[in-house]
Amino acid sequence: MYRFLLSRQWVILTLVALALIPTMVELGFWQLHRHEHKVALNKVIADSLASKPVPAESLTAPGAEVKDADLYRPVTARGRFDTGHEVVVRRRTNADDQVGFHVLTPFVLTDGKVLLVNRGWIPAGDLGETTFPKIPAPPRGEVTVTGRLMADQTTAESGIKNVQDLPDRQIMLINSELEAKRLGKQVLGGYVELTEPRPRGDTPQLIPAPDHDDIGPHMAYAVQWWLFAGAVPVGWVVLARREARDRAQARERDDETPEPEPAPV
């Protein structure tokens, strides 16, 4: 009755079904791992944002990588802004998805080391990204800054290509190693998103705190892939039984068809 399963068409269909099942199961686990990573990252962000500020040099140092557990930790530093070596980071958006720049200003600490400070977002203006924009000055003299500690940006992590030959004083990525070469100074690993002191006139616009409540759709996607994996053998059985039924009905019709009478001589 099911001898048709040995036909070329059904052998190919069965092999495809057998390949789809483990693939869909694996995709489900991949989405589950992404969900778990998102939940863990949200906890790190929440715990970090709720912690008290600590000196920046207690969590990072020249050439160091910012640990995952220290991401978004509030840190403080004492020093002065070096606007003479200020640069802007291209193609950054604000909360309203407007394209502009992030303002990256070296902050020279009292011991001579440099902390990179992202002072916030400014619009590109009428000249677009072709020239260095006009930027409101930070506080002068020695001040104390507070901000969220961030890891160096890389192409691998951000997906942003580090384009070369940009207009003067423009960069694509905030990276302490690259800035250390440009400045010729010791630069603490990572950088800081400024939260205090707030700029006059709210320009540059401070970078908002990250959203750590959204867990994304990854768990729903995982369940969907597993349901798809379960549906494959069910669908295969349904198709096989339907094929067997159709073939049986065809044989019955052939048996009921009377043989033609011989023509008279």
Coordinates of C-alpha atoms in Angstrom, one line a residue:
M1 CA 0.0 0.0 0.0
Y2 CA 2.9 2.4 0.8
R3 CA 5.2 1.0 -1.8
F4 CA 5.1 4.4 -3.5
L5 CA 7.3 5.7 -0.6
L6 CA 10.3 4.1 -2.5
S7 CA 9.6 6.3 -5.5
R8 CA 12.2 9.0 -6.4
Q9 CA 9.8 11.8 -5.6
W10 CA 9.0 10.5 -2.1
V11 CA 12.6 9.6 -1.3
I12 CA 13.6 13.2 -2.0
L13 CA 10.7 14.5 0.0
T14 CA 11.6 12.3 2.9
L15 CA 15.2 13.3 2.9
V16 CA 14.3 17.0 2.8
A17 CA 11.9 16.5 5.7
L18 CA 14.7 14.7 7.7
A19 CA 17.1 17.6 7.0
L20 CA 14.6 20.3 8.0
I21 CA 13.7 18.9 11.4
P22 CA 17.2 19.2 13.0
T23 CA 17.8 22.5 11.2
M24 CA 14.6 24.0 12.7
V25 CA 15.4 22.6 16.1
E26 CA 18.9 24.2 16.0
L27 CA 17.4 27.5 14.9
G28 CA 15.0 27.4 17.8
F29 CA 17.9 26.9 20.2
W30 CA 19.8 29.7 18.5
Q31 CA 16.9 32.1 19.2
L32 CA 16.7 30.8 22.8
H33 CA 20.3 31.6 23.3
R34 CA 19.7 35.1 21.9
H35 CA 16.8 35.5 24.4
E36 CA 19.0 34.4 27.3
H37 CA 21.7 36.8 26.2
K38 CA 19.3 39.7 26.0
V39 CA 17.9 38.9 29.4
A40 CA 21.4 38.7 30.9
L41 CA 22.4 42.0 29.2
N42 CA 19.3 43.7 30.5
K43 CA 20.2 42.6 34.0
V44 CA 23.8 43.9 33.6
I45 CA 22.4 47.3 32.4
A46 CA 19.9 47.6 35.1
D47 CA 22.4 46.7 37.8
S48 CA 25.0 49.0 36.4
L49 CA 22.6 52.0 36.0
A50 CA 21.5 51.5 39.6
S51 CA 25.0 51.5 41.0
K52 CA 26.8 54.4 42.6
P53 CA 29.4 56.3 40.5
V54 CA 33.0 55.2 41.0
P55 CA 36.3 56.7 39.6
A56 CA 36.8 55.8 36.0
E57 CA 40.3 54.7 36.6
S58 CA 39.1 52.0 39.0
L59 CA 37.4 50.2 36.1
T60 CA 39.6 50.9 33.1
A61 CA 43.2 51.8 32.2
P62 CA 45.2 52.6 29.1
G63 CA 45.0 49.7 26.6
A64 CA 42.4 47.9 28.7
E65 CA 39.1 46.4 27.5
V66 CA 35.9 47.4 29.4
K67 CA 34.5 44.2 31.0
D68 CA 30.9 43.2 30.2
A69 CA 30.0 43.5 33.8
D70 CA 31.2 47.1 33.9
L71 CA 29.2 48.3 30.9
Y72 CA 27.0 51.3 31.6
R73 CA 28.5 51.7 35.1
P74 CA 28.4 55.3 36.2
V75 CA 31.9 56.7 36.6
T76 CA 33.4 60.0 37.5
A77 CA 36.6 61.8 36.6
R78 CA 38.3 65.1 37.4
G79 CA 40.1 67.1 34.7
R80 CA 39.6 69.4 31.8
F81 CA 38.1 69.1 28.3
D82 CA 40.6 69.4 25.4
T83 CA 38.4 70.9 22.7
G84 CA 41.5 71.4 20.5
H85 CA 41.5 67.7 19.7
E86 CA 37.7 67.3 19.6
V87 CA 36.3 65.1 16.8
V88 CA 32.8 64.2 15.7
V89 CA 31.5 60.7 15.0
R90 CA 29.6 60.5 11.7
R91 CA 26.2 59.0 10.9
R92 CA 24.7 58.9 14.4
T93 CA 21.0 59.4 15.2
N94 CA 19.2 61.0 18.1
A95 CA 16.0 59.8 19.8
D96 CA 14.0 61.1 16.9
D97 CA 16.1 59.2 14.3
Q98 CA 17.6 62.4 12.9
V99 CA 21.1 61.8 11.5
G100 CA 23.9 63.9 12.8
F101 CA 27.1 63.6 14.8
H102 CA 28.2 62.4 18.2
V103 CA 30.7 64.9 19.8
L104 CA 33.8 63.1 21.2
T105 CA 36.0 65.3 23.4
P106 CA 39.2 64.2 25.0
F107 CA 39.1 64.8 28.8
V108 CA 42.5 65.2 30.3
L109 CA 42.7 63.8 33.8
T110 CA 44.7 65.4 36.6
D111 CA 47.3 62.6 36.2
G112 CA 47.7 63.4 32.5
K113 CA 45.9 60.4 31.1
V114 CA 42.9 60.9 28.7
L115 CA 39.3 59.7 29.0
L116 CA 37.2 59.9 25.9
V117 CA 33.9 61.6 26.6
N118 CA 30.9 61.4 24.2
R119 CA 29.2 64.7 25.0
G120 CA 26.1 63.9 23.0
W121 CA 24.4 64.4 19.6
I122 CA 24.3 67.4 17.3
P123 CA 22.6 67.8 13.9
A124 CA 24.7 67.7 10.8
G125 CA 23.3 71.2 9.7
D126 CA 23.1 72.7 6.3
L127 CA 26.6 71.6 5.2
G128 CA 25.8 68.0 5.9
E129 CA 28.8 65.7 6.8
T130 CA 31.3 67.5 4.5
T131 CA 32.7 69.9 7.1
F132 CA 33.4 70.0 10.8
P133 CA 30.2 71.4 12.5
K134 CA 29.9 74.2 15.0
I135 CA 29.8 72.7 18.5
P136 CA 28.9 74.4 21.8
A137 CA 31.9 74.5 24.1
P138 CA 32.0 72.4 27.2
P139 CA 32.7 73.9 30.7
R140 CA 36.1 75.5 30.9
G141 CA 38.8 74.8 33.5
E142 CA 38.9 71.8 35.8
V143 CA 35.6 70.1 36.3
T144 CA 34.2 66.7 37.4
V145 CA 32.3 64.7 34.9
T146 CA 30.0 61.7 35.3
G147 CA 28.9 59.3 32.7
R148 CA 28.2 55.7 31.6
L149 CA 31.2 53.6 30.9
M150 CA 31.1 52.0 27.4
A151 CA 33.3 49.6 25.5
D152 CA 35.3 50.5 22.5
Q153 CA 33.4 50.4 19.2
T154 CA 34.6 48.0 16.6
T155 CA 33.4 47.1 13.1
A156 CA 32.9 43.5 14.2
E157 CA 30.6 44.5 17.1
S158 CA 28.8 47.5 15.6
G159 CA 28.7 46.6 11.9
I160 CA 30.0 50.1 11.1
K161 CA 32.9 50.1 8.6
N162 CA 35.8 52.2 9.7
V163 CA 36.0 54.4 6.5
Q164 CA 39.3 56.1 5.9
D165 CA 40.0 59.5 4.3
L166 CA 37.1 61.3 6.0
P167 CA 36.8 65.1 6.3
D168 CA 39.0 66.7 8.9
R169 CA 38.3 65.8 12.5
Q170 CA 35.6 63.2 11.6
I171 CA 35.7 59.5 12.6
M172 CA 33.4 56.5 12.2
L173 CA 34.0 54.6 15.5
I174 CA 34.8 55.6 19.0
N175 CA 37.9 53.5 19.8
S176 CA 40.4 54.3 22.5
E177 CA 43.3 52.5 20.7
L178 CA 42.8 54.5 17.6
E179 CA 42.4 57.8 19.5
A180 CA 45.6 57.0 21.5
K181 CA 47.5 56.9 18.2
R182 CA 45.9 60.1 17.0
L183 CA 46.5 62.0 20.3
G184 CA 49.9 60.5 21.1
K185 CA 48.8 60.1 24.8
Q186 CA 47.7 57.4 27.2
V187 CA 44.0 56.9 26.7
L188 CA 41.8 54.9 29.0
G189 CA 40.1 51.9 27.4
G190 CA 36.5 52.5 26.3
Y191 CA 34.8 55.8 26.6
V192 CA 32.1 57.6 28.6
E193 CA 28.6 58.8 27.7
L194 CA 28.3 62.1 29.5
T195 CA 25.5 62.5 32.0
E196 CA 26.8 65.4 34.1
P197 CA 27.4 68.3 33.8
R198 CA 24.5 68.9 31.5
P199 CA 25.2 71.2 28.6
R200 CA 23.8 74.7 28.4
G201 CA 20.7 74.9 26.2
D202 CA 20.7 71.1 26.1
T203 CA 23.1 71.0 23.1
P204 CA 24.7 68.7 22.5
Q205 CA 21.8 66.4 23.3
L206 CA 22.9 63.9 25.9
I207 CA 22.8 60.2 24.9
P208 CA 19.7 58.7 26.6
A209 CA 20.1 55.7 28.9
P210 CA 19.7 52.4 27.2
D211 CA 16.3 50.6 27.2
H212 CA 16.7 47.5 29.4
D213 CA 13.0 46.4 29.7
D214 CA 12.5 45.0 26.2
I215 CA 13.5 41.3 25.8
G216 CA 12.7 41.2 22.1
P217 CA 10.9 38.5 20.1
H218 CA 13.6 35.8 20.4
M219 CA 11.6 33.5 22.7
A220 CA 8.6 33.6 20.4
Y221 CA 10.8 32.9 17.4
A222 CA 12.3 29.9 19.2
V223 CA 8.9 28.4 19.9
Q224 CA 7.9 29.0 16.3
W225 CA 10.9 27.1 15.0
W226 CA 10.2 24.2 17.3
L227 CA 6.5 24.1 16.2
F228 CA 7.7 24.1 12.6
A229 CA 10.0 21.2 13.4
G230 CA 7.1 19.3 14.9
A231 CA 4.9 20.1 12.0
V232 CA 7.2 18.6 9.4
P233 CA 6.7 14.9 10.4
V234 CA 3.0 15.5 10.9
G235 CA 2.8 17.0 7.5
W236 CA 4.8 14.1 6.0
V237 CA 2.4 11.6 7.5
V238 CA -0.7 13.5 6.3
L239 CA 0.7 13.7 2.7
A240 CA 1.7 10.0 2.8
R241 CA -1.8 8.9 3.9
R242 CA -3.4 11.2 1.4
E243 CA -1.3 9.7 -1.4
A244 CA -2.1 6.2 -0.2
R245 CA -5.8 7.0 -0.1
D246 CA -5.8 8.5 -3.6
R247 CA -3.9 5.6 -5.0
A248 CA -6.3 3.1 -3.4
Q249 CA -9.3 5.0 -4.8
A250 CA -7.7 5.1 -8.2
R251 CA -7.3 1.3 -8.1
E252 CA -10.9 0.8 -7.1
R253 CA -12.1 2.9 -10.0
D254 CA -10.0 0.8 -12.3
D255 CA -11.4 -2.4 -10.9
E256 CA -15.0 -1.2 -11.4
T257 CA -14.5 -0.1 -15.0
P258 CA -16.0 -2.9 -17.2
E259 CA -13.9 -4.3 -19.9
P260 CA -15.0 -3.3 -23.4
E261 CA -16.9 -6.0 -25.4
P262 CA -15.3 -7.3 -28.5
A263 CA -16.5 -5.8 -31.7
P264 CA -18.8 -8.0 -33.8
V265 CA -17.3 -9.9 -36.8

